[in-house]
Coordinates of C-alpha atoms and ligand atoms in Angstrom, one line a residue:
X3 CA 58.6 37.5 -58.0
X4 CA 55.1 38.9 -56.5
X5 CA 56.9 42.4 -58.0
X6 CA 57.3 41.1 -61.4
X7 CA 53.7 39.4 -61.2
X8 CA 52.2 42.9 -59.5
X9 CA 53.8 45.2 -62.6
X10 CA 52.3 43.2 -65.2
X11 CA 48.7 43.0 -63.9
X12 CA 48.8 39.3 -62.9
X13 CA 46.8 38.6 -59.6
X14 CA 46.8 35.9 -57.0
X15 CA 43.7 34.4 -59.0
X16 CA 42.9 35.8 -63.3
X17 CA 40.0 35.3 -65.3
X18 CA 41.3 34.1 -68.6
X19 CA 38.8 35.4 -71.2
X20 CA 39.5 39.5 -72.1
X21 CA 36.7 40.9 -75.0
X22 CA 37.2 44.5 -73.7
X23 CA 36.5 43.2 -70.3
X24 CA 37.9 40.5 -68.0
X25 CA 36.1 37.3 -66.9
X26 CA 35.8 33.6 -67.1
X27 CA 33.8 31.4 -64.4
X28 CA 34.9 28.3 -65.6
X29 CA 37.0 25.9 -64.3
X30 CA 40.1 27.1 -62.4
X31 CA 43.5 26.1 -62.9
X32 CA 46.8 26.4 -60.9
X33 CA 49.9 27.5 -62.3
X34 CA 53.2 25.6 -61.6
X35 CA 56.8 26.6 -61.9
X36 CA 58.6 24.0 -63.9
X37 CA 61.4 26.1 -61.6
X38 CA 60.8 24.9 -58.3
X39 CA 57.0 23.7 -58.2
X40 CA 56.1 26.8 -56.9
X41 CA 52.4 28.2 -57.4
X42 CA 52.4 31.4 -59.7
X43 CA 49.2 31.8 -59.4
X44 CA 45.5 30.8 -60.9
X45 CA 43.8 31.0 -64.1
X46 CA 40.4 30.3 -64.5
X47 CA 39.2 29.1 -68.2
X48 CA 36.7 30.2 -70.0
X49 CA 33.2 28.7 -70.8
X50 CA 32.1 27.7 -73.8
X51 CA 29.1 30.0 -73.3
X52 CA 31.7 32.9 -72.5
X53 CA 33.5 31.8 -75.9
X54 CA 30.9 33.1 -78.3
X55 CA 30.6 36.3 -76.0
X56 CA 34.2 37.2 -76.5
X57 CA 34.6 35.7 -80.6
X58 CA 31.1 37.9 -81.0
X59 CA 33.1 41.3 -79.5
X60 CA 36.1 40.4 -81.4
X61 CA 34.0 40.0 -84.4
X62 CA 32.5 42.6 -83.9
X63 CA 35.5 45.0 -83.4
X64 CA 36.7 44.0 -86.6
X65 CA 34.1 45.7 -88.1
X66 CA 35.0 49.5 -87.3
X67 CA 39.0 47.9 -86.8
X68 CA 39.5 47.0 -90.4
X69 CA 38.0 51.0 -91.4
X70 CA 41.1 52.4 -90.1
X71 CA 44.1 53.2 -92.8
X72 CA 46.6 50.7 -92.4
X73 CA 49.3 53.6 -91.5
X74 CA 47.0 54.5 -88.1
X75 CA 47.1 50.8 -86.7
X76 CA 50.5 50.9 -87.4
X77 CA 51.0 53.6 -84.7
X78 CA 49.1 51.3 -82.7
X79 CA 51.4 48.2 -82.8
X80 CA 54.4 50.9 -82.6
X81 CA 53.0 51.9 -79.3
X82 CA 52.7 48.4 -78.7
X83 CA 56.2 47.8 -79.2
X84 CA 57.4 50.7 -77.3
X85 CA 55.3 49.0 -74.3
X86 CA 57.0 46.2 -74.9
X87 CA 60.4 48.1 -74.7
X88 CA 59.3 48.9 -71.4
X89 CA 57.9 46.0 -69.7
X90 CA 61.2 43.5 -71.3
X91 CA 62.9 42.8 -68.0
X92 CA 59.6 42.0 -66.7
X93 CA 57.8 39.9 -69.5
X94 CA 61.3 37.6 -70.0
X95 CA 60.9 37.1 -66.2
X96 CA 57.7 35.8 -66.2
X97 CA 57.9 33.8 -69.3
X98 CA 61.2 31.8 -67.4
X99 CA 59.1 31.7 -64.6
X100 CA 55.7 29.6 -66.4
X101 CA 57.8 27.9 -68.9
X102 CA 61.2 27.8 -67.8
X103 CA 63.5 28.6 -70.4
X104 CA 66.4 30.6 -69.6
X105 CA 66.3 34.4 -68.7
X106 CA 68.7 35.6 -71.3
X107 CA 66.1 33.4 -73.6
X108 CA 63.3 34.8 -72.4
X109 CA 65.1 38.1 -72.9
X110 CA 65.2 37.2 -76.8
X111 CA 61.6 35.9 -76.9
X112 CA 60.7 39.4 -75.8
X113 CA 63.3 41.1 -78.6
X114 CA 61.3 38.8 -81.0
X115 CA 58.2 40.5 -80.1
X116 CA 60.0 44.0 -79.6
X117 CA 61.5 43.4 -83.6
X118 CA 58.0 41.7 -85.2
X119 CA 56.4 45.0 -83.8
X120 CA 59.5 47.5 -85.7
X121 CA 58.9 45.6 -88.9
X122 CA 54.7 45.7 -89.0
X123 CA 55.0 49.1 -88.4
X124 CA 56.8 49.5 -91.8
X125 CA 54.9 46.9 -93.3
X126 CA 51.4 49.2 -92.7
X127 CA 52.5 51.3 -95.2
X128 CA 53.8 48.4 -97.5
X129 CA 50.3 46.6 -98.0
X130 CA 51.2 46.4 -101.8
X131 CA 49.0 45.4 -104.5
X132 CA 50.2 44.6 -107.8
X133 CA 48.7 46.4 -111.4
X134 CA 49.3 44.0 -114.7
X135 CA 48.1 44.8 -118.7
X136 CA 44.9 44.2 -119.6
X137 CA 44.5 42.1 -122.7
X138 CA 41.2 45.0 -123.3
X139 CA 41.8 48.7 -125.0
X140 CA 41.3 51.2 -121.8
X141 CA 41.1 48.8 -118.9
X142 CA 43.4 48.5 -115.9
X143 CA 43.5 45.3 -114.0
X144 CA 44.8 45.6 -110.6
X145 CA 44.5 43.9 -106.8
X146 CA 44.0 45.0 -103.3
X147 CA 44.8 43.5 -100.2
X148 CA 41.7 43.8 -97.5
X149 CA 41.6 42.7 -94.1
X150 CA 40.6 39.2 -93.9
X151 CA 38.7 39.1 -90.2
X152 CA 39.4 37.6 -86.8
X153 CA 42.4 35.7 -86.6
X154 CA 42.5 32.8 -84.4
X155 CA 45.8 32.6 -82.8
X156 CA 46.3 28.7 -81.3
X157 CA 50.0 28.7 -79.6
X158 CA 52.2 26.4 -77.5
X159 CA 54.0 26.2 -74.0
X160 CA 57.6 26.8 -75.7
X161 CA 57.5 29.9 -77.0
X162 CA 54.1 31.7 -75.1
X163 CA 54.6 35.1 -76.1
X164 CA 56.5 35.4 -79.7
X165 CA 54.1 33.6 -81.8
X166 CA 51.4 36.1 -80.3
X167 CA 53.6 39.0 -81.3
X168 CA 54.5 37.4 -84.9
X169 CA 50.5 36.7 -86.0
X170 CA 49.3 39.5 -83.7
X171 CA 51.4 42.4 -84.9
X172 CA 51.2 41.1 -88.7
X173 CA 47.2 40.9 -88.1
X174 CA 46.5 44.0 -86.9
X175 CA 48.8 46.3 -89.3
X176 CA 46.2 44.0 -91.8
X177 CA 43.1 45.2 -90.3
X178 CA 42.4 41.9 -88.9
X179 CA 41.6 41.2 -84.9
X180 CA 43.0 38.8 -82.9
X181 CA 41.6 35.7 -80.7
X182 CA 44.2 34.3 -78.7
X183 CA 44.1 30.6 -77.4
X184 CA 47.0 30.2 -75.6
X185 CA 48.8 26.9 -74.1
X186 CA 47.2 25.8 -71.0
X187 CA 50.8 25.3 -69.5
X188 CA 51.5 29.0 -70.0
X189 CA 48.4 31.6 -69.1
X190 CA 49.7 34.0 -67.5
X191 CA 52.5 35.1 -70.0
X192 CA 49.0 35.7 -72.0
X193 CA 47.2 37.6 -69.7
X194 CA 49.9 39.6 -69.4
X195 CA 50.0 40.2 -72.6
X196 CA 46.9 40.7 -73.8
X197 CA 47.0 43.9 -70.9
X198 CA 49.7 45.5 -73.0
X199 CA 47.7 45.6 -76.2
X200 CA 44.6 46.7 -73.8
X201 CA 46.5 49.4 -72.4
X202 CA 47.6 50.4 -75.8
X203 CA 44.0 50.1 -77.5
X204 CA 42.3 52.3 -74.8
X205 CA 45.2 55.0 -75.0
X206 CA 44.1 55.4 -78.6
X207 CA 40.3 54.8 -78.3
X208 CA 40.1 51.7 -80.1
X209 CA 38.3 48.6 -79.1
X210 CA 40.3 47.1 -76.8
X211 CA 38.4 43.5 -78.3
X212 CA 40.8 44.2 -81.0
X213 CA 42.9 41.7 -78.7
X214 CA 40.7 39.3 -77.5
X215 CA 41.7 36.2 -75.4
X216 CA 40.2 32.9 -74.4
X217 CA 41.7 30.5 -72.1
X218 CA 40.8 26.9 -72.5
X219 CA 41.7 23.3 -73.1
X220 CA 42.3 22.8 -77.2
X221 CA 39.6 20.0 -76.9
X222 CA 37.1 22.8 -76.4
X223 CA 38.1 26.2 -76.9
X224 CA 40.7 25.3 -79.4
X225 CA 37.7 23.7 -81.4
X226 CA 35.2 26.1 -81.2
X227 CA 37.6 28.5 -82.8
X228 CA 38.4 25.6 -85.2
X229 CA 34.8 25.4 -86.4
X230 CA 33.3 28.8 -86.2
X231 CA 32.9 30.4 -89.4
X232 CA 33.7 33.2 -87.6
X233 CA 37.4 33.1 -87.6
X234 CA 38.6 33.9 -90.8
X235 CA 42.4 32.5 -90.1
X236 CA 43.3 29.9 -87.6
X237 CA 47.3 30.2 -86.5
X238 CA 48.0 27.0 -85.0
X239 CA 51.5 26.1 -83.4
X240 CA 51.6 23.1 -81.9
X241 CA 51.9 19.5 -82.2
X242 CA 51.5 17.4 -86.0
X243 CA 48.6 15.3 -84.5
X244 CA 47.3 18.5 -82.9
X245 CA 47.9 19.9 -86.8
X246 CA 46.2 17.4 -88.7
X247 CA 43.2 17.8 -87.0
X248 CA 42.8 21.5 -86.7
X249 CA 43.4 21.0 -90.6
X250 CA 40.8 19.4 -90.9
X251 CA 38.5 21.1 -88.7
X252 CA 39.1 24.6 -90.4
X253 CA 39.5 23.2 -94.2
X254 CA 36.1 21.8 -93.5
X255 CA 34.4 25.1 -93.3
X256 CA 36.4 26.4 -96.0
X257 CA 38.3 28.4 -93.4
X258 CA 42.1 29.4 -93.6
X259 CA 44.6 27.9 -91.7
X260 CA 48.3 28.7 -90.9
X261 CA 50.3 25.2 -89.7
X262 CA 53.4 25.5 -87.8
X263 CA 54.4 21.9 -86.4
X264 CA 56.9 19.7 -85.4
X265 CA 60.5 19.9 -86.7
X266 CA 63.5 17.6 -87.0
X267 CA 66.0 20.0 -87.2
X268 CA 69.5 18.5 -88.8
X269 CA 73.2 20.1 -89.3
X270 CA 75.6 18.7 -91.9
X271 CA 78.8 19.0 -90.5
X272 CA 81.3 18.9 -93.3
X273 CA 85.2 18.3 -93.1
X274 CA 85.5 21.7 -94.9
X275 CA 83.7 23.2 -92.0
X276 CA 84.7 25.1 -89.4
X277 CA 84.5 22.6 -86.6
X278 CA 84.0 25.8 -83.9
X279 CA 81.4 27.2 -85.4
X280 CA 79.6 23.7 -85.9
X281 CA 80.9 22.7 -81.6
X282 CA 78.6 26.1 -80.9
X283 CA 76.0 25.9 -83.5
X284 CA 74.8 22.7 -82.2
X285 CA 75.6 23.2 -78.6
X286 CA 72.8 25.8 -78.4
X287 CA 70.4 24.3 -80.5
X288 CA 70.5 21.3 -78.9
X289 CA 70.2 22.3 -75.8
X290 CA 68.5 25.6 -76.1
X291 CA 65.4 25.7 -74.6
X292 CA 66.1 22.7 -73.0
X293 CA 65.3 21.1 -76.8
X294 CA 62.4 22.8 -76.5
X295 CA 62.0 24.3 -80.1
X296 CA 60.5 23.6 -83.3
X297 CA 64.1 24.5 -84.3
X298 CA 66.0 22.8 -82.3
X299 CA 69.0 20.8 -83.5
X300 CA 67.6 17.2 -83.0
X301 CA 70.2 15.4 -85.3
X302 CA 74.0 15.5 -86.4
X303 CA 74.9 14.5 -89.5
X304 CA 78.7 14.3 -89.9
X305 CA 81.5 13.6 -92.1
X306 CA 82.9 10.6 -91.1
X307 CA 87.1 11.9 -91.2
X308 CA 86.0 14.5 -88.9
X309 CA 83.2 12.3 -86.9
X310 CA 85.4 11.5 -83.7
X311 CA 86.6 14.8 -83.3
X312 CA 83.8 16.4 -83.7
X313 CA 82.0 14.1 -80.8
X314 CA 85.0 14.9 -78.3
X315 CA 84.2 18.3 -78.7
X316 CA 80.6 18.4 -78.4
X317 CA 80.6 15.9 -75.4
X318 CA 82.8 17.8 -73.3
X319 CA 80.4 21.1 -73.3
X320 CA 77.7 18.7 -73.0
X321 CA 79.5 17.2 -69.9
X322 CA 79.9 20.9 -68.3
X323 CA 77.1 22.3 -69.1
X324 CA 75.3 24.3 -66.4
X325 CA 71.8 23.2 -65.6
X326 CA 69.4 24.5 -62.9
X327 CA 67.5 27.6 -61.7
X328 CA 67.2 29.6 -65.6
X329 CA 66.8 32.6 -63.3
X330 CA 70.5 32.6 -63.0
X331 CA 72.9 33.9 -65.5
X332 CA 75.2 31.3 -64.7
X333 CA 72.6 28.2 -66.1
X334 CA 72.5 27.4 -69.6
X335 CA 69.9 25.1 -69.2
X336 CA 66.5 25.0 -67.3
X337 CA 64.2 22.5 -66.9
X338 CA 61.9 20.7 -69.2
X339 CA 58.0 22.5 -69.2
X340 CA 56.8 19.8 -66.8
X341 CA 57.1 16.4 -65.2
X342 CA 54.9 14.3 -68.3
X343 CA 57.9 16.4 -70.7
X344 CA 60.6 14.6 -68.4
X345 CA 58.7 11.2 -68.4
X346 CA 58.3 11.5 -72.3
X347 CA 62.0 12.1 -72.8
X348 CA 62.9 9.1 -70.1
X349 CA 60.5 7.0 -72.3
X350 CA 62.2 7.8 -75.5
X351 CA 65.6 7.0 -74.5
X352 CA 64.7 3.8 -73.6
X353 CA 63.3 3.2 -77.0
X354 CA 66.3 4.6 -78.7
X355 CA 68.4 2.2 -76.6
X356 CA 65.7 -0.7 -78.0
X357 CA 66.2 0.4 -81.1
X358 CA 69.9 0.2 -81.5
X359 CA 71.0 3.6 -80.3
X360 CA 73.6 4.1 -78.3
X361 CA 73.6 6.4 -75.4
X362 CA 76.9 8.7 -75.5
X363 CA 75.9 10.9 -72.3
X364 CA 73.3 12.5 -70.6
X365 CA 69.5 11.6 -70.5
X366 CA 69.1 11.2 -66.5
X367 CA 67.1 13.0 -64.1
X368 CA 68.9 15.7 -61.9
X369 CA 67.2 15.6 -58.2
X370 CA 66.7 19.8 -58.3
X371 CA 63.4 21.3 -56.7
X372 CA 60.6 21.0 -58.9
X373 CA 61.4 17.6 -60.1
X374 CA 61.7 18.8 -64.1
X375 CA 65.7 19.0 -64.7
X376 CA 67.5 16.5 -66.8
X377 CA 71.2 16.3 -68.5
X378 CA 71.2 16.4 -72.0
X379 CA 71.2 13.5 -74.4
X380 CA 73.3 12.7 -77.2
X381 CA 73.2 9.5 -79.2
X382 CA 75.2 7.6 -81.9
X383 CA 72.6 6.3 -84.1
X384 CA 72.4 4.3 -86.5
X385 CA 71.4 5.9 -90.2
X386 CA 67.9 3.8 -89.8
X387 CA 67.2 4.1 -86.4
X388 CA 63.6 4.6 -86.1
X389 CA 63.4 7.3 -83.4
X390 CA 65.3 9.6 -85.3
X391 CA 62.3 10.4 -87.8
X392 CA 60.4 11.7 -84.2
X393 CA 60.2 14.9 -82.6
X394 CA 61.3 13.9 -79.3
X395 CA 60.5 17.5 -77.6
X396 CA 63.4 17.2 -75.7
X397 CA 67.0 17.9 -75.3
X398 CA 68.1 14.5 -77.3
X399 CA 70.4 14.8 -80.2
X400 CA 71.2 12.1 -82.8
X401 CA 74.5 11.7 -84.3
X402 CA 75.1 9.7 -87.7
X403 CA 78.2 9.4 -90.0
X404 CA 78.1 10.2 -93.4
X405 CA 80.6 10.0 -96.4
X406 CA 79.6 11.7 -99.4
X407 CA 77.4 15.3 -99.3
X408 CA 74.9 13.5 -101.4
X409 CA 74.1 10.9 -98.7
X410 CA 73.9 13.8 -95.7
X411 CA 71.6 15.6 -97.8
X412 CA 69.4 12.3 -98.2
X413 CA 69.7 11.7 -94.9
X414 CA 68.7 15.3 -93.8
X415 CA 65.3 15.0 -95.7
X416 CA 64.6 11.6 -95.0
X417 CA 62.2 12.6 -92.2
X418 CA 58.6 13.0 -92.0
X419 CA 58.9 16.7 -91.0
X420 CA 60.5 19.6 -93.0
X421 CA 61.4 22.7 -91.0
X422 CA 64.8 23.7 -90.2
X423 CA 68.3 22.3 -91.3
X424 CA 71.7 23.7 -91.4
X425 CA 75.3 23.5 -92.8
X426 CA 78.3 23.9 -91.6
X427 CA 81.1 24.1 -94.5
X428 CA 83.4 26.6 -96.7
X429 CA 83.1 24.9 -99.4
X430 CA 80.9 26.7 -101.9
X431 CA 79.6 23.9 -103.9
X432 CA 78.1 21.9 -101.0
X433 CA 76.9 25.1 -99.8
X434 CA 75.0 25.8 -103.1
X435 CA 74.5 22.1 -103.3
X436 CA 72.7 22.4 -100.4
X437 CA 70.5 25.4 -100.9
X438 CA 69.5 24.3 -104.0
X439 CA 66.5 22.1 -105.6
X440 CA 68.4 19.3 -104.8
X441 CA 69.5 20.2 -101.4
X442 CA 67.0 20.4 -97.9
X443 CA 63.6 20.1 -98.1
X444 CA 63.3 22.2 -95.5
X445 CA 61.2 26.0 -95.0
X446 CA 65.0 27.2 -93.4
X447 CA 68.1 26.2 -94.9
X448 CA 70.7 27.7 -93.0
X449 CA 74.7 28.1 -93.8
X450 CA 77.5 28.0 -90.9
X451 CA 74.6 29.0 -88.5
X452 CA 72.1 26.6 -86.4
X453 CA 68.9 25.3 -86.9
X454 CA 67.1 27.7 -84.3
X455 CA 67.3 31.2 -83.6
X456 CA 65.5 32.4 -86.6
X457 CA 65.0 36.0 -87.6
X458 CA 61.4 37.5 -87.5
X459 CA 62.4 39.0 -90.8
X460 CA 62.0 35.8 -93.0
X461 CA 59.4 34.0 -93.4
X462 CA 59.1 31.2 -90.6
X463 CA 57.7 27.2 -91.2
X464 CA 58.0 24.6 -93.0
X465 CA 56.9 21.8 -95.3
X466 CA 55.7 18.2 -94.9
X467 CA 54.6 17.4 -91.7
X468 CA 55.7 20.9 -90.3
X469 CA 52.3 22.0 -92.1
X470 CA 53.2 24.2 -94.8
X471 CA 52.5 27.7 -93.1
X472 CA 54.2 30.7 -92.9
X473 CA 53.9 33.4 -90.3
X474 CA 56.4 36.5 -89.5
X475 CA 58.1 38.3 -91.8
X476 CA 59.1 38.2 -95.8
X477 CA 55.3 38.5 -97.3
X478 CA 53.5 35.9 -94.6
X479 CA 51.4 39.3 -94.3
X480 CA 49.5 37.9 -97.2
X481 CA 47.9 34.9 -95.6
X482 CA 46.4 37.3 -93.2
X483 CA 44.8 39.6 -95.8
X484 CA 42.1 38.6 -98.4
X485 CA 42.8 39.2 -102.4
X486 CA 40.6 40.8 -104.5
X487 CA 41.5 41.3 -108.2
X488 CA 39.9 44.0 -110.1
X489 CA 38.9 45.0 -113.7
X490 CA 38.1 48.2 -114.3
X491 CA 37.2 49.4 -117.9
X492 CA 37.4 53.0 -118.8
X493 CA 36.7 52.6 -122.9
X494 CA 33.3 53.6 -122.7
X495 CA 32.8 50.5 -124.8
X496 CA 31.8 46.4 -123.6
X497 CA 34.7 44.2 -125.0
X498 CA 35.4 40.6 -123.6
X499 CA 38.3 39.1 -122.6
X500 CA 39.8 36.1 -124.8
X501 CA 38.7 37.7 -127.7
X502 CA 34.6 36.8 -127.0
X503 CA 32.5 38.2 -129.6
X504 CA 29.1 39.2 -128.3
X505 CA 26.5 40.6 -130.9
X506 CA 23.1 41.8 -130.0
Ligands
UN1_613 C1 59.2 27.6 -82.1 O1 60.0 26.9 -81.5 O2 58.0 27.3 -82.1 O3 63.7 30.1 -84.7 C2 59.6 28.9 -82.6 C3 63.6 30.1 -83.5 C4 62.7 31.1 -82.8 C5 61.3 30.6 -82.9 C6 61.0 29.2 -82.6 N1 62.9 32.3 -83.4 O4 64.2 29.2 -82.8

């Protein structure tokens, strides 16, 4: 472990605040291994005083940052990538280690970041602006995409190192810089890094401020990058009530804001599915990440003729499923982030029982060092039971019958959030059915494939409560640039547009 730490520049005790130099004298912070308990190591925050040194560096790196053709700070992020490349084993190890999700998930997390960095690379020379007619004799009308400024990048405990790579690789091909905020739960995966990008930045001369970081609580750090007109973008993953109120904070100064918040993710299981494919599908979104995910699978919807069935299957994975140390390559599941995670889940099954729910398996506390470790959940709900329409961040699943395809998709939207959903069937017609305006509601509408595991690719969030932003790939570059639409007359002559007649 010390190895792993050592390689990636962590040290017994880190200063969590990088502007081209490391330091933060603020409070210090221990961190736990959901793992075992085990001390990692200690993060100290930064001050608020320290704050507006570092957003002041980052601000002002973006001025010489956002000079550079988009092509050049593509090399950058390339080199960033192939650093990535290097350090894989490494980063996936420590990321399991603070936040405990399985190694070979870790592994992925890492991929993500490797894969966000391949496709930025090609996007820096795809910045395209569109031309259009004029309405006027010899004019051109045309737009540019500019860089936009610092981008504030808020992110949570689950995933501590992809959503940096998906708004930081996207930002800087754009010319923008980067302030990172990470979870308090998962420092050191940001320290770590943030001394990739630094490595990178120096190799080519830039500003290594380019990639700044702050560690903090969200109460104050998190806010001072919510209110200072400094930060051009705020990138927020996290939590709807954490949402709604960054919302407000940055809409209030007029500031953009990307939202990516809680999901509700659903499967239709049809009879003319494949009931393997659906078994697997919802195994590993269920239980992936220990429920852990935005995307994970957090409710069944299935046909009632194959309902039974379906439930024999699912229960006896769920009954072997191999939970403990994520270090090891026999575990499929790890343990929950922390002990309040475990409490939170405990707490929710005993409202689900309240409510009406009935407990099919799982949902007790395994006695494994560390005290975070739990079985998985699954429930027969009721169609209204209350908890369903909650993000229970957690590995408990929901399972309701439903007899016609118009009543699963009814039931698949009928939450507050709007992020992820899947179908399993062969039948064309439901499948269109479902992927059309009168299907999900959702930002991902999957067929015969789960709710999680998304491809940086497309473009990633969701609607409703899930916020409404986009990050990754598809054309979320466009949030992070700014617009500018130009006419440009070459007639020699003045003419207005809609016809306005001017005589002097
Ligand atoms: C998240 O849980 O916040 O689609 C992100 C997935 C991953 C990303 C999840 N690619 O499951």
């Amino acid at each position: 472990m010390q190895q792993i730490l050592k390689s990636l520049g962590i040290s017994d005790v880190n200063a969590g605040g990088f502007a081209g130099a490391w330091g933060a004298s603020g409070k210090a912070q221990k961190v736990i291994s959901p793992i075992d308990g085990e001390t990692l190591g200690t993060v100290t925050n930064v001050t608020p005083q320290e704050f507006d040194a570092i957003l002041a560096q980052c601000h002002r790196a973006f001025a010489s940052w956002k000079l550079v053709p988009a092509p050049k700070r593509g090399e950058v992020v390339k080199a960033i990538g192939d650093e990535l490349r290097r350090n894989k084993a490494a980063l996936a190890e420590l990321v399991t280690l603070e936040m405990g999700k399985t190694l070979r998930e870790g592994l992925g997390e890492v991929q993500e970041m490797i894969d966000i960095c391949d496709f930025a690379v090609g996007l820096s020379r795809q910045l395209y602006g569109l031309t259009m007619p004029s309405e006027r004799r010899m004019h051109r009308l045309q737009e540019q995409w500019h860089p936009l400024g610092v981008v504030g990048v808020i992110t949570a405990f689950n995933f501590p190192v992809a959503v940096w790579s998906w708004n930081t690789a996207i930002a800087l091909v754009c010319g923008d810089t980067v302030l990172w905020k990470p979870s308090s739960k998962t420092p050191l995966t940001a320290i770590a890094c943030t001394k990739i990008a630094e490595k990178v930045l120096r190799d080519f001369g830039y500003d290594p401020a380019i990639c700044s970081l702050a560690i903090g609580k969200g109460s104050d750090i998190g806010d001072l990058i919510n209110t200072d007109p400094r930060v051009a973008l705020v990138s927020y993953t996290g939590s709807v009530p954490g949402g709604r109120h960054v919302g407000k904070l940055v809409q209030e100064r007029f500031g953009k804001h990307i939202l990516e918040l809680g999901g509700n993710g659903a499967v239709i299981v049809s009879e003319k599915g494949d009931l393997d494919i659906a078994v697997r599908s919802i195994y590993f979104g269920a239980i992936g990440t220990s429920g852990q995910r935005c995307t994970s699978t957090r409710r069944v919807i299935v046909h009632s003729s194959i309902h039974d069935a379906f439930l024999a299957r699912l229960q006896a994975l769920y009954a072997k499923t191999p939970i403990g140390d994520p270090r090891k390559n026999e575990n499929l599941m790890g343990p929950l982030v922390d002990a309040g995670a475990v409490e939170t889940m405990l707490g929710a099954i005993e409202t689900v029982k309240a409510e009406g729910g009935r407990i099919l398996c799982g949902g007790e506390r395994l006695p494994l060092p560390g005290g975070c470790y739990i079985t998985p959940c699954i429930v027969a709900a009721p169609k209204d039971l209350p908890m369903m329409k909650e993000e229970t961040f957690a590995p408990v699943l929901y399972v309701v019958p439903y007899d016609t395809i118009e009543e699963a998709i009814a039931l698949q939207n009928s939450v507050p959030q709007g992020l992820s959903s899947a179908i399993i069937t062969n039948d064309q017609r439901e499948s269109e059915l479902f992927l059309s305006a009168a299907g999900s509601d959702c930002g991902i509408a999957n067929v015969n494939t789960g709710t999680s595991g998304a491809e940086i690719g497309g473009a990633f969030g969701g609607e409703k409560e899930t916020g409404g932003g986009r990050e990754s790939g598809s054309d979320a570059w466009k949030t992070y640039m700014r617009r500018q639409t130009s006419a440009i007359n070459f007639s020699g002559q003045v003419e207005l547009a809609q016809g306005i007649t001017l005589e002097l």
